Coordinates of C-alpha atoms in Angstrom, one line a residue:
M1 CA 35.5 126.4 -14.2
A2 CA 36.3 129.6 -15.9
A3 CA 33.4 131.0 -18.8
A4 CA 35.9 131.2 -21.7
A5 CA 36.3 126.9 -20.9
V6 CA 32.5 127.0 -21.9
G7 CA 33.5 128.0 -25.7
S8 CA 36.1 125.2 -25.8
L9 CA 33.9 122.6 -24.9
L10 CA 31.2 123.5 -27.1
D11 CA 33.8 123.3 -30.1
W12 CA 35.0 120.2 -28.9
C13 CA 31.6 118.9 -29.0
L14 CA 31.2 119.7 -32.2
N15 CA 34.1 118.2 -33.9
N16 CA 33.0 114.9 -32.2
G17 CA 29.3 114.8 -33.2
I18 CA 27.2 115.7 -30.0
R19 CA 24.4 117.7 -30.9
I20 CA 23.0 120.7 -28.5
D21 CA 19.7 121.7 -29.1
P22 CA 19.2 125.2 -30.1
N23 CA 17.1 126.0 -27.5
I24 CA 19.7 125.1 -24.2
R25 CA 22.7 127.2 -23.6
I26 CA 25.1 125.5 -21.4
L27 CA 26.9 128.0 -18.7
H28 CA 29.1 129.2 -16.6
D29 CA 27.4 131.2 -12.9
E30 CA 30.0 131.7 -10.3
K31 CA 27.9 130.1 -7.8
L32 CA 26.4 127.1 -9.4
G33 CA 29.6 126.4 -11.7
I34 CA 28.4 125.1 -15.3
C35 CA 24.8 124.6 -15.5
V36 CA 22.0 124.2 -18.4
R37 CA 19.2 126.8 -18.8
S38 CA 16.2 126.6 -21.9
A39 CA 16.9 129.4 -24.2
N40 CA 13.5 131.0 -25.4
R41 CA 11.1 128.9 -25.8
P42 CA 9.6 126.4 -23.8
I43 CA 10.0 122.7 -24.0
S44 CA 7.6 120.2 -24.3
P45 CA 8.3 116.7 -22.6
K46 CA 10.1 113.7 -24.7
Q47 CA 11.8 116.4 -26.8
S48 CA 15.5 115.2 -27.0
L49 CA 17.8 118.3 -26.7
V50 CA 21.6 116.3 -26.4
V51 CA 22.6 113.3 -28.5
I52 CA 25.6 112.1 -27.9
P53 CA 28.0 109.4 -29.9
K54 CA 29.5 106.8 -27.9
S55 CA 32.4 107.4 -29.6
A56 CA 32.1 110.3 -27.2
V57 CA 32.0 108.3 -24.6
L58 CA 35.7 108.1 -22.3
S59 CA 35.6 104.9 -20.6
T60 CA 38.0 102.3 -20.0
R61 CA 37.0 100.2 -23.0
S62 CA 37.3 103.9 -25.4
C63 CA 40.2 106.0 -23.6
A64 CA 43.9 105.7 -24.9
L65 CA 45.3 102.9 -22.0
A66 CA 42.0 100.4 -22.9
N67 CA 44.4 97.7 -23.4
H68 CA 45.9 97.6 -20.0
I69 CA 42.8 98.9 -18.1
P70 CA 41.0 96.1 -16.9
H71 CA 37.7 96.7 -17.4
A72 CA 35.0 96.1 -14.5
P73 CA 31.2 96.4 -15.1
Y74 CA 29.9 97.8 -12.2
G75 CA 30.9 98.6 -8.3
Q76 CA 33.3 99.9 -6.5
D77 CA 35.6 98.3 -9.4
A78 CA 34.6 99.8 -11.7
T79 CA 35.0 103.2 -9.7
L80 CA 38.0 103.0 -10.0
A81 CA 38.8 101.2 -13.0
L82 CA 37.3 104.4 -14.9
A83 CA 39.0 107.5 -12.3
L84 CA 42.3 105.3 -14.2
A85 CA 40.9 106.0 -17.2
L86 CA 40.4 109.5 -17.3
Y87 CA 43.1 110.1 -15.0
S88 CA 45.4 108.8 -17.8
E89 CA 43.6 111.3 -20.8
Q90 CA 44.2 114.6 -18.1
L91 CA 47.6 113.2 -17.9
L92 CA 47.8 113.3 -21.7
Q93 CA 46.7 116.9 -22.1
T94 CA 46.6 117.9 -25.3
R95 CA 46.8 114.6 -27.0
S96 CA 44.2 113.4 -25.4
R97 CA 41.4 113.4 -27.6
W98 CA 38.8 114.7 -25.2
T99 CA 40.9 117.7 -24.2
G100 CA 38.2 119.8 -24.5
Y101 CA 36.1 118.4 -22.6
L102 CA 38.5 117.8 -19.7
L103 CA 38.9 121.4 -19.6
S104 CA 35.3 122.0 -18.7
L105 CA 35.7 119.6 -15.7
P106 CA 36.1 120.8 -12.0
N107 CA 39.8 121.8 -11.2
P108 CA 41.9 120.0 -8.0
Q109 CA 41.0 123.4 -6.3
N110 CA 37.2 122.7 -6.6
W111 CA 37.1 119.0 -5.1
D112 CA 37.3 119.4 -2.1
G113 CA 33.6 120.3 -1.5
I114 CA 33.3 116.9 -1.8
A115 CA 32.5 115.1 1.8
L116 CA 34.1 111.5 0.7
F117 CA 37.9 113.3 0.4
W118 CA 37.7 116.2 3.2
G119 CA 40.9 116.2 4.7
V120 CA 43.1 114.2 1.8
V121 CA 46.5 115.6 3.1
V122 CA 48.6 116.2 -0.1
D123 CA 51.5 117.9 -1.0
L124 CA 51.3 121.3 -2.3
H125 CA 53.9 120.9 -5.1
D126 CA 52.4 117.7 -6.2
L127 CA 48.8 120.1 -6.2
R128 CA 51.0 122.3 -8.5
E129 CA 52.6 119.8 -10.7
H130 CA 48.9 117.9 -11.3
S131 CA 46.9 121.2 -12.2
D132 CA 49.8 122.4 -15.1
A133 CA 49.1 118.9 -16.1
S134 CA 45.5 119.5 -16.3
G135 CA 45.9 122.7 -17.7
S136 CA 44.9 124.5 -15.2
N137 CA 46.2 127.9 -13.5
R138 CA 49.0 126.7 -10.9
V139 CA 47.9 126.8 -7.5
G140 CA 49.1 129.8 -4.8
S141 CA 50.5 128.6 -1.2
S142 CA 47.0 130.2 0.2
S143 CA 44.4 128.2 -2.0
L144 CA 45.1 125.2 0.4
D145 CA 45.4 125.1 4.1
L146 CA 47.6 121.5 4.7
L147 CA 46.6 121.0 8.1
D148 CA 42.8 121.8 7.3
N149 CA 41.1 122.0 10.4
D150 CA 38.1 122.6 9.3
A151 CA 38.2 119.0 7.5
A152 CA 39.0 118.0 10.6
L153 CA 36.1 119.0 12.2
A154 CA 33.8 118.4 9.3
K155 CA 34.3 114.6 9.3
R156 CA 34.4 114.4 13.3
W157 CA 30.6 115.7 13.1
L158 CA 29.7 113.7 10.0
Y159 CA 30.8 110.1 12.2
G160 CA 28.1 110.3 14.7
T161 CA 25.7 110.7 11.2
E162 CA 24.0 108.4 8.2
A163 CA 27.1 109.9 6.4
Q164 CA 29.1 107.7 8.4
A165 CA 28.1 104.3 6.7
H166 CA 28.8 105.9 3.0
L167 CA 32.7 107.1 4.0
F168 CA 33.2 103.1 3.9
L169 CA 33.2 100.0 1.8
P170 CA 30.1 98.7 2.3
G171 CA 29.8 95.0 4.2
S172 CA 31.9 94.1 7.3
S173 CA 35.4 94.9 6.1
G174 CA 35.5 98.3 7.5
T175 CA 38.0 99.7 5.1
P176 CA 37.6 103.6 4.6
L177 CA 37.1 104.5 0.6
L178 CA 40.0 107.0 0.5
D179 CA 42.4 103.8 1.7
E180 CA 40.8 102.3 -0.7
F181 CA 41.2 104.2 -3.8
T182 CA 45.1 105.2 -2.4
S183 CA 45.7 101.5 -2.2
F184 CA 44.6 100.9 -5.9
Y185 CA 46.7 104.1 -7.1
Y186 CA 50.1 102.8 -5.1
S187 CA 49.6 99.4 -6.0
I188 CA 47.8 99.3 -9.7
A189 CA 47.3 103.1 -11.3
A190 CA 51.1 104.3 -10.5
P191 CA 53.2 101.2 -12.1
L192 CA 50.4 101.6 -15.2
L193 CA 50.8 105.0 -15.8
E194 CA 54.7 105.1 -15.4
R195 CA 54.8 102.4 -18.2
A196 CA 53.2 104.2 -20.0
G197 CA 55.6 107.5 -19.7
L198 CA 53.3 109.4 -18.0
S199 CA 53.6 111.3 -14.3
P200 CA 51.1 110.5 -12.4
S201 CA 50.3 111.7 -8.4
K202 CA 48.5 111.0 -5.7
T203 CA 46.4 113.9 -6.0
G204 CA 45.8 114.0 -9.3
F205 CA 44.8 110.3 -9.0
L206 CA 42.2 111.4 -6.2
H207 CA 40.8 114.2 -8.3
A208 CA 39.9 112.0 -11.0
C209 CA 37.6 109.4 -8.3
A210 CA 36.3 112.6 -7.1
L211 CA 35.1 113.5 -10.7
V212 CA 33.8 109.9 -11.3
S213 CA 32.5 109.5 -7.9
S214 CA 30.2 112.7 -8.8
R215 CA 29.8 112.9 -12.6
A216 CA 29.9 109.1 -13.9
F217 CA 26.9 107.5 -16.0
M218 CA 26.3 104.0 -16.0
V219 CA 25.8 103.8 -20.1
D220 CA 25.6 100.0 -21.2
A221 CA 26.7 96.4 -21.6
Y222 CA 30.2 97.5 -23.6
H223 CA 31.0 101.1 -22.2
G224 CA 29.4 100.2 -18.5
L225 CA 30.4 103.0 -15.9
A226 CA 31.5 105.9 -18.4
M227 CA 32.2 109.9 -18.5
V228 CA 29.5 111.6 -20.6
P229 CA 30.1 114.8 -22.6
I230 CA 27.3 117.7 -21.7
A231 CA 24.9 115.3 -19.6
D232 CA 27.0 115.7 -16.5
A233 CA 27.3 119.6 -17.4
F234 CA 23.6 119.5 -16.0
N235 CA 22.2 120.0 -12.2
H236 CA 20.7 118.1 -9.3
A237 CA 17.2 118.3 -8.1
Q238 CA 14.6 115.5 -7.2
D239 CA 12.0 116.8 -9.5
N240 CA 14.1 116.7 -12.9
T241 CA 13.2 117.9 -15.8
I242 CA 15.8 116.0 -17.7
H243 CA 17.1 112.4 -17.5
L244 CA 19.3 109.9 -19.6
E245 CA 18.7 107.5 -22.3
S246 CA 20.7 104.8 -23.8
D247 CA 20.6 101.2 -25.1
Y248 CA 22.2 99.5 -22.6
D249 CA 21.8 96.1 -24.7
V250 CA 25.0 96.4 -27.2
C251 CA 28.0 94.1 -27.9
T252 CA 29.8 93.1 -25.1
S253 CA 32.9 92.8 -27.2
C254 CA 32.8 95.9 -29.7
G255 CA 29.6 98.1 -28.9
S256 CA 27.8 97.8 -31.3
L257 CA 23.8 98.2 -31.2
S258 CA 22.9 96.7 -34.4
E259 CA 23.9 92.9 -36.0
C260 CA 27.9 92.5 -35.9
P261 CA 30.3 89.7 -36.3
H262 CA 29.9 89.3 -33.2
D263 CA 26.9 87.7 -33.0
A264 CA 27.9 85.2 -35.9
D265 CA 30.8 84.3 -33.7
A266 CA 28.0 83.6 -30.9
R267 CA 26.5 81.6 -33.2
E268 CA 28.8 79.5 -35.1
G269 CA 31.7 80.2 -33.1
I270 CA 33.2 82.0 -35.9
K271 CA 36.0 84.0 -34.4
A272 CA 35.1 87.4 -35.7
L273 CA 37.2 90.7 -36.3
A274 CA 37.5 93.1 -33.4
L275 CA 35.1 95.9 -34.2
R276 CA 34.0 99.3 -32.5
G277 CA 30.6 99.1 -33.6
D278 CA 29.8 102.5 -31.3
T279 CA 31.7 104.4 -33.9
A280 CA 30.2 102.9 -37.2
D281 CA 26.4 103.1 -35.8
P282 CA 24.9 106.8 -36.0
E283 CA 21.6 105.8 -33.8
N284 CA 24.3 103.9 -30.6
T285 CA 23.9 107.3 -28.5
C286 CA 23.1 108.7 -25.2
E287 CA 20.7 111.4 -25.3
M288 CA 19.2 114.0 -22.6
V289 CA 15.4 113.3 -22.8
A290 CA 12.9 116.2 -21.3
N291 CA 10.3 114.5 -18.8
A292 CA 8.8 117.4 -18.1
A293 CA 7.6 120.5 -19.9
I294 CA 10.1 123.9 -19.0
A295 CA 9.1 127.0 -19.6
P296 CA 11.9 129.8 -20.9
G297 CA 15.1 130.6 -18.6
E298 CA 14.8 127.9 -16.5
E299 CA 17.6 126.0 -15.0
I300 CA 16.8 122.3 -16.6
F301 CA 17.6 119.5 -13.7
N302 CA 18.4 115.8 -14.0
T303 CA 18.6 113.3 -11.5
Y304 CA 21.5 111.5 -9.7
G305 CA 19.5 109.4 -8.1
A306 CA 15.8 109.4 -7.0
R307 CA 16.3 108.3 -3.5
L308 CA 19.8 110.3 -2.9
S309 CA 19.3 111.5 0.9
N310 CA 21.4 114.3 1.8
A311 CA 24.1 111.8 3.2
E312 CA 24.6 110.6 0.3
L313 CA 24.6 113.4 -1.6
L314 CA 27.0 115.5 0.5
V315 CA 29.4 112.3 0.6
R316 CA 29.8 112.0 -3.3
Y317 CA 28.5 115.4 -4.7
G318 CA 29.7 117.7 -2.0
F319 CA 25.7 119.5 -1.9
M320 CA 23.0 119.1 0.1
L321 CA 19.0 119.8 -0.6
D322 CA 17.1 122.4 1.8
A323 CA 14.1 119.6 2.5
N324 CA 14.9 115.9 1.0
D325 CA 12.3 113.7 1.6
N326 CA 14.7 111.1 1.5
D327 CA 16.6 111.3 4.3
I328 CA 16.6 108.3 6.3
L329 CA 18.0 106.9 9.4
T330 CA 19.1 103.5 10.1
W331 CA 20.2 100.8 12.6
T332 CA 21.3 97.5 12.8
I333 CA 20.1 94.6 14.6
E334 CA 22.7 94.8 17.3
E335 CA 22.0 98.8 18.4
I336 CA 18.4 97.7 18.3
W337 CA 18.9 94.4 20.9
D338 CA 22.0 96.8 22.8
A339 CA 19.3 99.2 23.2
A340 CA 16.3 97.3 24.3
G341 CA 19.1 95.7 27.1
A342 CA 19.4 99.0 28.5
A343 CA 15.6 100.3 28.0
L344 CA 14.6 97.2 29.9
A345 CA 17.2 97.3 32.5
D346 CA 18.9 93.8 31.4
C347 CA 22.6 94.9 31.2
Q348 CA 23.6 91.1 30.8
P349 CA 26.6 91.5 27.6
R350 CA 24.8 88.5 25.7
R351 CA 24.7 89.0 22.2
W352 CA 20.8 88.3 20.3
N353 CA 22.2 86.2 17.9
N354 CA 22.9 83.3 21.1
E355 CA 19.6 83.6 22.0
A356 CA 17.7 80.9 21.7
G357 CA 14.5 82.3 19.9
Y358 CA 17.2 84.8 17.8
G359 CA 16.2 82.5 14.5
L360 CA 12.6 82.6 15.4
C361 CA 13.2 86.8 15.7
M362 CA 14.7 86.5 12.2
E363 CA 12.0 84.7 10.6
I364 CA 9.3 87.0 11.4
L365 CA 11.6 89.8 10.8
R366 CA 12.3 88.2 7.2
D367 CA 8.9 87.3 6.3
W368 CA 6.3 89.6 8.0
Q369 CA 6.7 92.1 5.1
Y370 CA 3.7 94.5 5.7
D371 CA 0.7 95.2 8.1
V372 CA -2.6 96.9 7.3
G373 CA -3.0 98.1 10.4
W374 CA -0.1 101.1 9.8
T375 CA -2.4 102.9 7.1
D376 CA -4.0 104.5 10.5
S377 CA -0.4 104.6 12.1
E378 CA 1.2 108.5 12.1
L379 CA 3.9 106.3 13.8
V380 CA 4.6 103.6 11.7
I381 CA 4.5 103.2 7.9
D382 CA 4.6 99.8 5.7
T383 CA 8.0 99.1 4.8
E384 CA 8.6 100.6 0.9
L385 CA 10.4 97.0 -0.6
D386 CA 13.5 98.0 -2.1
K387 CA 13.7 101.3 -1.2
N388 CA 16.3 101.0 1.0
S389 CA 19.0 98.1 1.3
N390 CA 18.7 98.1 5.5
P391 CA 14.6 98.4 6.2
L392 CA 15.4 99.1 9.7
Y393 CA 14.8 102.6 8.8
M394 CA 13.6 106.1 10.6
T395 CA 12.0 108.4 7.8
A396 CA 12.5 112.3 7.2
D397 CA 9.6 113.0 9.2
G398 CA 10.1 110.6 12.3
V399 CA 8.1 107.4 11.2
L400 CA 9.1 104.0 11.6
S401 CA 9.6 102.0 8.7
H402 CA 7.1 98.8 9.7
K403 CA 10.3 96.6 10.0
L404 CA 12.0 98.9 12.4
W405 CA 9.0 98.4 14.9
L406 CA 9.0 94.6 14.2
A407 CA 12.9 94.6 14.7
I408 CA 12.3 97.0 18.2
A409 CA 9.5 95.0 19.4
L410 CA 11.1 91.5 18.8
A411 CA 13.7 92.6 20.8
T412 CA 11.8 93.8 24.2
L413 CA 10.0 90.6 24.0
Q414 CA 13.5 88.5 23.3
R415 CA 15.1 91.0 26.3
Q416 CA 12.3 90.5 28.6
G417 CA 12.5 86.4 28.2
T418 CA 9.4 86.0 26.2
N419 CA 10.1 82.8 24.4
L420 CA 6.8 81.8 22.2
G421 CA 6.1 79.7 19.1
L422 CA 5.9 80.9 15.8
A423 CA 2.5 81.7 15.7
Q424 CA 1.7 83.0 19.7
T425 CA 4.7 85.4 19.0
H426 CA 2.3 86.5 16.0
Q427 CA -0.4 86.6 18.1
I428 CA 1.3 89.2 20.9
L429 CA 3.3 91.4 18.1
R430 CA -0.3 92.3 15.8
S431 CA -2.3 92.8 19.9
M432 CA 0.7 95.2 20.7
A433 CA 0.2 96.5 16.7
W434 CA -3.9 97.0 16.8
A435 CA -3.6 98.3 20.3
Q436 CA -1.1 100.7 19.3
T437 CA -3.3 102.3 16.4
Q438 CA -6.7 102.2 18.5
L439 CA -4.4 104.4 21.4
E440 CA -3.4 106.9 18.0
R441 CA -7.1 107.5 17.5
G442 CA -7.8 108.4 21.2
Q443 CA -9.8 105.1 21.8
T444 CA -9.1 103.4 25.3
M445 CA -7.2 100.1 24.8
A446 CA -9.2 97.1 26.5
R447 CA -7.2 94.0 27.5
S448 CA -7.0 90.8 25.3
E449 CA -8.5 87.9 26.9
S450 CA -5.9 86.1 24.7
I451 CA -2.7 87.4 26.5
D452 CA -2.1 86.9 30.4
E453 CA -3.0 89.8 32.3
E454 CA 1.1 90.2 33.7
D455 CA 2.4 90.2 30.2
D456 CA -0.8 92.2 28.4
E457 CA -0.4 94.3 25.1
Y458 CA -0.2 97.5 27.8
R459 CA 3.1 96.3 29.1
A460 CA 4.4 95.4 25.6
L461 CA 3.8 98.6 24.6
D462 CA 5.4 100.2 27.3
R463 CA 8.3 98.5 26.6
L464 CA 9.0 99.4 23.5
V465 CA 8.0 102.8 23.8
R466 CA 11.1 102.6 26.6
T467 CA 13.2 101.4 23.8
I468 CA 12.5 103.3 21.3
K469 CA 13.3 106.4 23.6
E470 CA 16.4 104.8 24.2
L471 CA 17.7 104.0 20.5
C472 CA 16.6 107.9 19.6
A473 CA 19.1 108.9 22.9
R474 CA 21.5 106.9 22.1
R475 CA 21.6 108.3 18.3
L476 CA 21.7 111.8 19.7
D477 CA 24.8 110.9 21.9
R478 CA 26.5 109.7 19.0
I479 CA 25.3 112.8 17.1
F480 CA 25.9 115.5 19.3
L481 CA 30.4 116.0 20.3
L482 CA 31.0 116.2 23.7
D483 CA 32.8 119.5 23.2
V484 CA 29.6 121.4 22.6
R485 CA 27.1 119.1 25.0
Q486 CA 30.0 120.1 28.0
R487 CA 29.6 123.8 26.7
N488 CA 26.1 123.9 27.3
D489 CA 26.5 122.3 30.7
D490 CA 24.9 119.1 29.4
R491 CA 21.8 120.9 29.1
S492 CA 21.1 119.0 25.9
D493 CA 19.3 116.3 27.9
S494 CA 15.9 117.7 27.4
L495 CA 13.9 117.0 24.4
G496 CA 14.6 119.9 22.0
L497 CA 18.0 121.6 23.2
H498 CA 19.3 119.2 21.3
S499 CA 18.8 121.3 17.9
A500 CA 18.5 124.2 19.6
I501 CA 22.0 124.6 20.6
V502 CA 23.4 123.2 17.1
G503 CA 21.4 125.4 15.4
K504 CA 23.5 128.2 17.4
Y505 CA 26.9 126.7 16.9
I506 CA 25.8 126.6 12.7
D507 CA 25.2 130.4 13.3
D508 CA 28.5 131.3 15.3
L509 CA 30.8 129.2 13.2
D510 CA 33.6 131.2 11.3
T511 CA 32.6 132.0 7.2
A512 CA 35.3 130.2 6.3
Q513 CA 34.6 126.6 7.9
Q514 CA 32.4 126.0 4.9
K515 CA 32.8 121.9 5.2
T516 CA 31.7 122.2 9.0
R517 CA 29.0 124.3 8.3
L518 CA 27.7 121.1 5.2
A519 CA 28.5 118.7 8.8
V520 CA 27.0 120.3 11.0
T521 CA 23.6 120.8 9.0
L522 CA 23.1 117.0 8.2
A523 CA 23.8 116.6 11.5
L524 CA 21.0 119.2 12.7
G525 CA 18.7 117.9 10.3
E526 CA 19.3 114.3 11.5
I527 CA 18.7 115.2 15.2
S528 CA 15.4 117.2 14.3
I529 CA 14.3 113.9 12.9
I530 CA 15.2 112.0 16.3
E531 CA 13.1 114.8 18.2
S532 CA 10.3 114.2 16.0
C533 CA 9.9 111.2 17.1
V534 CA 10.2 111.5 20.3
A535 CA 7.7 114.2 20.1
A536 CA 5.1 111.7 18.9
W537 CA 6.2 108.2 20.8
D538 CA 5.6 110.6 23.9
E539 CA 2.4 112.1 22.9
L540 CA 1.6 108.1 22.8
D541 CA 3.3 107.3 26.2
S542 CA 0.9 110.3 27.9
V543 CA -2.0 108.1 27.1
L544 CA -0.5 104.9 27.5
D545 CA -1.8 103.2 31.3
P546 CA -0.4 100.1 31.9
G547 CA -1.5 100.2 35.2
P548 CA -0.2 100.5 38.2
N549 CA 3.8 98.4 37.9
R550 CA 3.7 100.8 35.0
H551 CA 7.9 100.3 33.0
C552 CA 8.1 97.3 35.6

């Protein structure tokens, strides 16, 4: 964003009732783009720094085509609907009442830093037209590589990482998000915009999708997902010093925070007049409020999500943190089952859900929420409820969640043909967990008299360790590109060489390959997590002595 656009943005804010504390500065940084810093005085916690009337919010309810765009309260439908609302205002150019705000947004020449949109095939003439329509400078032929080999290589690296899941619609449909955006454009957005006398392009709409994906806020029950001017100027940090506050419970018909005729309509069945409650109520606002002390001259950070991993940040926002404790690796039940089969030489091509004990295993996995014994473990932690949609994960430190450990243990038991009742299976699992924590403490493990000597916790733990290593090896194979492996004469099979080789690969990249550099950096982080995990379990394996029939 050009520095001159900051002045236009601030003028627009003044004209639309947005109040900005004089002790903060909206600035343009050559590297960061727009950012917000404190001025000359310290800022106290709970201090309101920006007040944005909801009449200044851009949503499907407030845009010029509000009567023609179906409102969606949340989810992917809300993203698409808001992108259409935003794009319609961009096409209106100076006729839009958000012109000063729209000119402050990243233009189409900058948006492809977001990994979700890497490799988008666009027409250069189309992009030039969109740039003119949005008020940006014309795009020169050198600003866009239509082949974009950098994006193609970057996508290859992403497809082996946690980022892959975020490039597709949730669920089992396997539909790429970009395909969903494009389909919506041709079937709904383009026809609607053309009927309104506007001249849309696919590139322009995808640019609007990128802006919504990276900048929108959930405002309230009326507006739903919306663009909130100035609130989206704060950059992201895990340790954020500011946050958005908004009264969510407003009238869903008019947006009023105070009593309105629709309240009477609900009580008495009286048809109410259509009102815009948000424009009449000075208390119905969004506020950016400090949640920590801020020193003079500091950049003020919001958070785009307290638990966003680097994979999510790269796909949705186009950047990563140097160190992110939210990074996790996840697995599916099927991947665990297949790894157990390979590790235990049980190569029958059967599915776990076809096994007799599958229902029992899933019942244990669902109901056994935590184990107090993991308090002393450095290899397993209790699953934190509601932290991740998939509880079968490994932390940024290479530590298994309780649920992942449990799923692996159950798979190894099933693969070995151990089909017992609920109580007996619980007993075996608890014995395995106890034995593991004893080994971690450096104590000698004694055989449990309650378990058959031919299948005691020694052998059960041995099978568990082998399956964990197989699971990690398979993930490394998925991340590690074949051509990189071949260039290094398959030396990457040794622990530690994966990260060393990939680190050198990053060093050798051309400076222009920024997308590939980001993708490989993400992959390197995940490789390092796996290597930490394998090294820790190798250490346990070195003291695990299940007897003369080890690996049987």
